[in-house]
mmCIF file of C-alpha atoms in Angstrom:
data_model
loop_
_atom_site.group_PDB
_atom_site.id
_atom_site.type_symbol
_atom_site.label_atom_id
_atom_site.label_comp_id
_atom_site.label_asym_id
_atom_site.label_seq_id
_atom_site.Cartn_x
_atom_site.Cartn_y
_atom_site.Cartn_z
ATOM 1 C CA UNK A 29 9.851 7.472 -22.138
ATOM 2 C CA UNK A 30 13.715 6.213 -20.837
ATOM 3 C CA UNK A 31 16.153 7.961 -19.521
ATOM 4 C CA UNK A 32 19.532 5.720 -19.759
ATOM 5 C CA UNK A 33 21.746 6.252 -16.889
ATOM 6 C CA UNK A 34 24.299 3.910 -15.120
ATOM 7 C CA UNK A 35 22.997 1.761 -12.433
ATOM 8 C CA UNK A 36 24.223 0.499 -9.483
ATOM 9 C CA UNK A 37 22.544 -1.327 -6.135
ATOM 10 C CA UNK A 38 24.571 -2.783 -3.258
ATOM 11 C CA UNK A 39 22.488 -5.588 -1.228
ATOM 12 C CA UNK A 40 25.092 -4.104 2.047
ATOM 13 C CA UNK A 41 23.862 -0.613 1.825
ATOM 14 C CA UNK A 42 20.520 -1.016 2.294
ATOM 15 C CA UNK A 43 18.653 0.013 5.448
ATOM 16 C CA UNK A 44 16.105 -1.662 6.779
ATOM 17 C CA UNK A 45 12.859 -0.184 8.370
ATOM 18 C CA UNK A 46 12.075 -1.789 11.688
ATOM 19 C CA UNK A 47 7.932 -1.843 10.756
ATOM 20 C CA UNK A 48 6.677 -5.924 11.240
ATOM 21 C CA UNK A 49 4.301 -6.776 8.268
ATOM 22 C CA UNK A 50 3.600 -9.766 9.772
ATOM 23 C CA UNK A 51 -0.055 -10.309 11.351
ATOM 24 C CA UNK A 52 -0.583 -9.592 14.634
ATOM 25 C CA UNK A 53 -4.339 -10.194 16.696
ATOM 26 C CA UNK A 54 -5.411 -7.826 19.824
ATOM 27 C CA UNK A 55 -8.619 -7.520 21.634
ATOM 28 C CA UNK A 56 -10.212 -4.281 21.415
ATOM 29 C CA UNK A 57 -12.313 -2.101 24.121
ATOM 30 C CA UNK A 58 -14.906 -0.307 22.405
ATOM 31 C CA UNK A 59 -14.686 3.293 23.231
ATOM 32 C CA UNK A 60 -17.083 4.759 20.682
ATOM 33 C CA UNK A 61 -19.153 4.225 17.594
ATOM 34 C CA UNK A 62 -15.833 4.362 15.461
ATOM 35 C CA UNK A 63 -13.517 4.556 18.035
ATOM 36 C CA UNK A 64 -11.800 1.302 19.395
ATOM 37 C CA UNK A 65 -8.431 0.621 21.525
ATOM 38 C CA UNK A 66 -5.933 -1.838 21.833
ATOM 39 C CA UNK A 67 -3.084 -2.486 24.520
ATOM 40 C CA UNK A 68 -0.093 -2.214 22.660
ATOM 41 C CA UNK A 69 1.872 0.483 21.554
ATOM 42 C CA UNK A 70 4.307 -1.218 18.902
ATOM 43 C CA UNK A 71 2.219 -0.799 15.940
ATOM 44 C CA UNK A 72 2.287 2.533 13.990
ATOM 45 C CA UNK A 73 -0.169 5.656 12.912
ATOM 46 C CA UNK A 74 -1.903 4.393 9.469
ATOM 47 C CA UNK A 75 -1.270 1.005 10.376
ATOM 48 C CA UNK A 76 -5.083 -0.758 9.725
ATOM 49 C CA UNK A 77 -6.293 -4.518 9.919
ATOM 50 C CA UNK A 78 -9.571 -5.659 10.149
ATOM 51 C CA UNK A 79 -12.067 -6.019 12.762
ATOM 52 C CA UNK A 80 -13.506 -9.881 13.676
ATOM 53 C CA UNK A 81 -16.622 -10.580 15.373
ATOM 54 C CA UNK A 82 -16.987 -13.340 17.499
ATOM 55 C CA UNK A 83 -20.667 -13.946 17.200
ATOM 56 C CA UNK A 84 -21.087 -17.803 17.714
ATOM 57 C CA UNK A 85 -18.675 -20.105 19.284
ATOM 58 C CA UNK A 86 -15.625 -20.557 16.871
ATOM 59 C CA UNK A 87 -17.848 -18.957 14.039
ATOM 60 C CA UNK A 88 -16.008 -15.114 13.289
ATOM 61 C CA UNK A 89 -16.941 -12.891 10.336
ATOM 62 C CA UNK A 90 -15.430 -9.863 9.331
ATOM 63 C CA UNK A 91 -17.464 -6.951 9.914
ATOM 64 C CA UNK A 92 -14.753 -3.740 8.740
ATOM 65 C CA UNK A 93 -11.647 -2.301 8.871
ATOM 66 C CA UNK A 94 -9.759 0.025 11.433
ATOM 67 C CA UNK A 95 -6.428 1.810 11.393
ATOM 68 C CA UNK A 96 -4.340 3.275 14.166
ATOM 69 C CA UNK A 97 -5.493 6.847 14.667
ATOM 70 C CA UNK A 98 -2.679 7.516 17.407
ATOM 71 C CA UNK A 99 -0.743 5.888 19.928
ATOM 72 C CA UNK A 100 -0.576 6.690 23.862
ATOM 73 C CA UNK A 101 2.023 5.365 26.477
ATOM 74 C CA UNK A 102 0.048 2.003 26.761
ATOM 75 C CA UNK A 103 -2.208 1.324 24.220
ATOM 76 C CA UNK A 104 -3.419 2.341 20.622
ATOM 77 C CA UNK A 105 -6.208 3.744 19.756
ATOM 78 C CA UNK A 106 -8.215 2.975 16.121
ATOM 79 C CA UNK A 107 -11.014 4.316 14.083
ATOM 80 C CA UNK A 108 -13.219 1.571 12.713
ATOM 81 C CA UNK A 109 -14.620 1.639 9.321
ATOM 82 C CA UNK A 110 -17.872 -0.221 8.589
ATOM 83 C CA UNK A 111 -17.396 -2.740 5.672
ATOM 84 C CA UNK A 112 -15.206 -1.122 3.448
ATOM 85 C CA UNK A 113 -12.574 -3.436 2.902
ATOM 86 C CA UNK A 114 -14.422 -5.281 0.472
ATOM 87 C CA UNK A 115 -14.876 -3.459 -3.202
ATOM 88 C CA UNK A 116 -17.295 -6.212 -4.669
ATOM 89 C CA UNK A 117 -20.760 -5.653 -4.213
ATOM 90 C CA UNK A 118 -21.850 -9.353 -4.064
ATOM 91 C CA UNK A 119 -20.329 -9.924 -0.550
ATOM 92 C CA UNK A 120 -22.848 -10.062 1.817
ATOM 93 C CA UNK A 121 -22.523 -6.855 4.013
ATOM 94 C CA UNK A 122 -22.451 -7.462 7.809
ATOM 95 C CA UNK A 123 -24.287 -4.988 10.321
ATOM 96 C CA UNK A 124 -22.663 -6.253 12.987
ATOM 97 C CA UNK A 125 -20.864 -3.317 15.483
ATOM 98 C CA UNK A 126 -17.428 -4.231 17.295
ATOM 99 C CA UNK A 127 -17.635 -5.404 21.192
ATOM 100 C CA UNK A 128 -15.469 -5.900 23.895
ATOM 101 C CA UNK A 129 -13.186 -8.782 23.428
ATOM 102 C CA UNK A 130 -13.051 -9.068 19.305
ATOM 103 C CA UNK A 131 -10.165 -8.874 17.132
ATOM 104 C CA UNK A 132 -8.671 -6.523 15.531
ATOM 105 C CA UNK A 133 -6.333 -8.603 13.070
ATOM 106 C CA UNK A 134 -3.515 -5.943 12.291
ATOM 107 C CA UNK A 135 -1.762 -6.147 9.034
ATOM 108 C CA UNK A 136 -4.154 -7.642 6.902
ATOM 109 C CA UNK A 137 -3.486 -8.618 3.705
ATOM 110 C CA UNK A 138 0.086 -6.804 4.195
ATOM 111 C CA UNK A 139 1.837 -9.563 2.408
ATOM 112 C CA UNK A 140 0.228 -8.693 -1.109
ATOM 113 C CA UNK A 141 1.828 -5.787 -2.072
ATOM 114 C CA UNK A 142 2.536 -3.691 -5.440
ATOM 115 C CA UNK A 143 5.755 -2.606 -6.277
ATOM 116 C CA UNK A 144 6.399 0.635 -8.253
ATOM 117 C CA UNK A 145 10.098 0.776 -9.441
ATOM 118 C CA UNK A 146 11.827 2.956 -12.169
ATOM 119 C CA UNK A 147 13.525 -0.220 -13.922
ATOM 120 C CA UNK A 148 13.470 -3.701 -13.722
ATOM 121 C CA UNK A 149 16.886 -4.109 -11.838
ATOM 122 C CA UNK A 150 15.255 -2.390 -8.735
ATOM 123 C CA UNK A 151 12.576 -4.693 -9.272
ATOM 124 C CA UNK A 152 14.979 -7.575 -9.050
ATOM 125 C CA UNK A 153 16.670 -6.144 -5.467
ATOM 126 C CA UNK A 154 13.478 -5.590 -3.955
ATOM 127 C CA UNK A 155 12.109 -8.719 -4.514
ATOM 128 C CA UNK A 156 14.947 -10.951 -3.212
ATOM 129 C CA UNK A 157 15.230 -8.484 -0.019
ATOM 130 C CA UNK A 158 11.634 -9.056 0.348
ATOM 131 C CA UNK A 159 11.239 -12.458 0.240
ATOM 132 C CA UNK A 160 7.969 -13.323 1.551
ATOM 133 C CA UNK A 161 6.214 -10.828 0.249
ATOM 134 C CA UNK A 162 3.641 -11.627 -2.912
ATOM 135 C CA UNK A 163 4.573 -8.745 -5.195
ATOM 136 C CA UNK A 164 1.197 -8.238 -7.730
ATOM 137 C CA UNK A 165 2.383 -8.114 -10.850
ATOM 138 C CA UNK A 166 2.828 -4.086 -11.945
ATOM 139 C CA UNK A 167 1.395 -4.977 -15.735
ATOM 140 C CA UNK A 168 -1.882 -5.533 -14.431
ATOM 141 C CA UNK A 169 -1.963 -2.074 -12.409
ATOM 142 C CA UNK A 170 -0.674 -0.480 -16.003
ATOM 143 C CA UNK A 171 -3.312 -2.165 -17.524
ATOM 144 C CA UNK A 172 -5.966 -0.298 -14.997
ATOM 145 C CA UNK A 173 -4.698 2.439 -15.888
ATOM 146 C CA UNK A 174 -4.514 2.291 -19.299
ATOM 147 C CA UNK A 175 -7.939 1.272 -19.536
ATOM 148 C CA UNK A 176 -9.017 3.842 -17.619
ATOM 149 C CA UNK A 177 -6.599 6.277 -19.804
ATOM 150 C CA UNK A 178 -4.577 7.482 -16.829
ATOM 151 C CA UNK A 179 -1.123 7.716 -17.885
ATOM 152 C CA UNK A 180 0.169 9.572 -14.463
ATOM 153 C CA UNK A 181 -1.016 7.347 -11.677
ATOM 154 C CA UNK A 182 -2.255 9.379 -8.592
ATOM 155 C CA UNK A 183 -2.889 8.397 -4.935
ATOM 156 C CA UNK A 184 -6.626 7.880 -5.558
ATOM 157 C CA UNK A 185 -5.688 4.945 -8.783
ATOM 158 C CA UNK A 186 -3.767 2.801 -6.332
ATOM 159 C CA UNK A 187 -6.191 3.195 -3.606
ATOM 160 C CA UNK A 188 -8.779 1.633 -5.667
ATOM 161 C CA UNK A 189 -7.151 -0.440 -7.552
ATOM 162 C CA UNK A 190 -5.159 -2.152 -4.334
ATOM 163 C CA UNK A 191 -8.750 -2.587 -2.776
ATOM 164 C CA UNK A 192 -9.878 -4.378 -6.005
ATOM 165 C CA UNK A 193 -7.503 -6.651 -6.009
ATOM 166 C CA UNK A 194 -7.086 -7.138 -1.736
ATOM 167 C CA UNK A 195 -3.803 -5.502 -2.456
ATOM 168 C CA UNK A 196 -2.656 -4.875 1.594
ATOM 169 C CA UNK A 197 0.815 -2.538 0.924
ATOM 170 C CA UNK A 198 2.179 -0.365 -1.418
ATOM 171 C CA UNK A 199 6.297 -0.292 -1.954
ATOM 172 C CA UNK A 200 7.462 2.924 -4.496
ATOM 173 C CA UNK A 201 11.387 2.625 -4.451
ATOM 174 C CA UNK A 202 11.980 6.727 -5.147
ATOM 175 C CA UNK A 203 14.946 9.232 -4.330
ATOM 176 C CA UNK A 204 16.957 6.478 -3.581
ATOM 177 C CA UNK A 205 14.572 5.268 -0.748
ATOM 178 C CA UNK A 206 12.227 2.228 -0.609
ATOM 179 C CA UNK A 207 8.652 3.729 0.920
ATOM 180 C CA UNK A 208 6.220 1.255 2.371
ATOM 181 C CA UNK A 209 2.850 2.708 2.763
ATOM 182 C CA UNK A 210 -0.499 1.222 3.957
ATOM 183 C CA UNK A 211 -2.353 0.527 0.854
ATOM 184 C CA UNK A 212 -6.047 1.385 3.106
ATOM 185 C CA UNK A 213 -4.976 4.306 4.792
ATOM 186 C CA UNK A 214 -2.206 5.339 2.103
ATOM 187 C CA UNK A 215 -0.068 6.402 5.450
ATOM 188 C CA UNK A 216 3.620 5.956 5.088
ATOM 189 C CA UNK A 217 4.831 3.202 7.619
ATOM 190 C CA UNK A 218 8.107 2.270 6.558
ATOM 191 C CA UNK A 219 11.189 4.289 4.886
ATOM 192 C CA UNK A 220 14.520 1.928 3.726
ATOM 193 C CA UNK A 221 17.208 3.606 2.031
ATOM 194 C CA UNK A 222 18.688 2.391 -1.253
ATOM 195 C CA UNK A 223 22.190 3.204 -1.983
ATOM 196 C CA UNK A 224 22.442 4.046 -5.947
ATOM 197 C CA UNK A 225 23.926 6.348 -7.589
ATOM 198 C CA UNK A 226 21.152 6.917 -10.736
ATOM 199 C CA UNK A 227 19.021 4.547 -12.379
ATOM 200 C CA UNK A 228 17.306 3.755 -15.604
ATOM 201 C CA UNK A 229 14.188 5.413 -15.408
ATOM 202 C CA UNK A 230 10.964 3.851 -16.711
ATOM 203 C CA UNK A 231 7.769 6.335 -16.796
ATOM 204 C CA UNK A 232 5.344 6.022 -15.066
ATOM 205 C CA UNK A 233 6.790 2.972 -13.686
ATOM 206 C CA UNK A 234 8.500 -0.109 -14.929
ATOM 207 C CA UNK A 235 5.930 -1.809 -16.927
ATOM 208 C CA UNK A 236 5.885 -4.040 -20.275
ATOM 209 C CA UNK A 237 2.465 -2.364 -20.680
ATOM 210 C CA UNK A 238 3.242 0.429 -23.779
ATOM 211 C CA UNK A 239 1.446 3.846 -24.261
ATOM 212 C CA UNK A 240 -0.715 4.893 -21.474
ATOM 213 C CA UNK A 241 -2.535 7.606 -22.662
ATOM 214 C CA UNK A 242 -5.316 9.848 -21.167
ATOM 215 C CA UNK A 243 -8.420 10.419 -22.652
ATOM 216 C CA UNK A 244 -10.215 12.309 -25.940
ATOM 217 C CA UNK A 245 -11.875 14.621 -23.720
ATOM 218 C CA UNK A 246 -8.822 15.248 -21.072
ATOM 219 C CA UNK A 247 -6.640 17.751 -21.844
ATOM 220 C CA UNK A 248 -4.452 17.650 -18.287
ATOM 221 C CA UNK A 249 -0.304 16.142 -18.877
ATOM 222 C CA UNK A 250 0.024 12.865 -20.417
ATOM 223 C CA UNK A 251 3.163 11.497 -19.036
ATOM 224 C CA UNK A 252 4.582 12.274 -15.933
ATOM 225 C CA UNK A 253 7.565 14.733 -16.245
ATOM 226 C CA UNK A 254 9.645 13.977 -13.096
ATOM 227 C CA UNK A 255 9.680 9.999 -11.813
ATOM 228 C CA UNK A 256 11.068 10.874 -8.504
ATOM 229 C CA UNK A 257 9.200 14.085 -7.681
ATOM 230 C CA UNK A 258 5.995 12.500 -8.830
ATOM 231 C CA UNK A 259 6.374 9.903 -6.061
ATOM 232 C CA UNK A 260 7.764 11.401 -3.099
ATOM 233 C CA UNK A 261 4.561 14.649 -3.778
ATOM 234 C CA UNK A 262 2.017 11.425 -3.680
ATOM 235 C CA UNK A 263 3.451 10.212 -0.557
ATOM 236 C CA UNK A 264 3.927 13.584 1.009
ATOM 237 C CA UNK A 265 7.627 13.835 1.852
ATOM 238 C CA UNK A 266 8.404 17.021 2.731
#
């Protein structure tokens, strides 16, 4: 479905976030089990990297994930996930447990990022804004879904599919915002605003992939009705 509308983007009226995608390393102090901290307080909640083990010298291995849980005048503090970063079960599985003095690597992965846009002209802006980021290409995430006959992609679909595919952000340009959102932790950590005054509207999203349709047996809504409202619910603007 295509809703034709006049569209318009200015590259001077757009807003940019003040979030740092870029990797960053701290040590952590183990506090508990799954609770770790850092000495910084510049990253933000639902921001997550993953956790390195320094178990021989100059020999590290990954051994989970963490995310910032909430921030205190000084430091951060994270809740560590054991080995589920990795959605292949061939990969060995370490049973190491974080220690004083390893790494938490923060950002991980944030430079591979899908992009959900209502048109391809969005598309366009976004990706020459966003110039080092490596934007999967959205065809394949249609495809998931299509296989999986999901024509109205939810929170859970690009959870899965972004861990598949060591996918590290998610960037839905909606209401005439960009959203940024940690593709782990699905937590919202950047809002730019996009000044345009209506757009060519793709459903679900702009893809060349045609006719994503649900299931025999599933009798819920096949297409989703409102681009915009569909998009800002998942997130969880209020």
């Amino acid at each position: 479905m295509r809703l034709i509308l006049i569209f318009f983007v200015g590259l001077n009226s757009i807003l940019f976030g003040q979030v740092d995608l870029n990797k960053k390393i701290y040590n952590i102090e183990v506090v508990d089990k799954k609770t770790l901290k850092i000495d910084t307080k510049e990253l933000k909640i639902g921001q997550s990297g993953i956790i390195i083990n320094n178990y021989m010298d100059n020999e590290n291995t990954i051994i989970g994930s963490a995310f910032i849980k909430s921030i205190a005048k000084d430091h951060s503090i994270l809740e560590f996930r054991k080995n589920d970063i990795f959605d292949q079960n061939a990969i060995p599985r370490s049973k190491m447990s974080p220690k004083n003095g390893d790494k938490f690597v923060a950002n991980h992965l944030y430079n591979n990022s899908l992009l959900i846009v209502p048109n391809n002209e969005t598309k366009k802006v976004i990706k020459k804004i966003y110039t080092n980021q490596k934007f999967f290409n959205e065809d394949f995430f249609a495809s998931y879904l299509k296989l999986n006959d999901t024509p109205i992609p939810k929170k859970n679909d690009m959870i899965e599919f972004c861990k598949a595919q060591q996918i590290g952000t998610i960037f839905i340009v909606a209401n005439n915002f960009l959203y940024i959102l940690d593709a782990n932790s699905f937590t919202l950590i950047d809002k730019n605003e996009i000044d345009f005054e209506s757009n060519d509207i793709v459903l679900p999203f702009f893809t060349k992939i045609k006719e994503i349709e649900r299931g025999f047996w599933d009798f819920g809504d096949e297409r989703i009705k409102n681009y915009d409202k569909h998009y800002i619910d998942m997130i969880g603007i209020k």
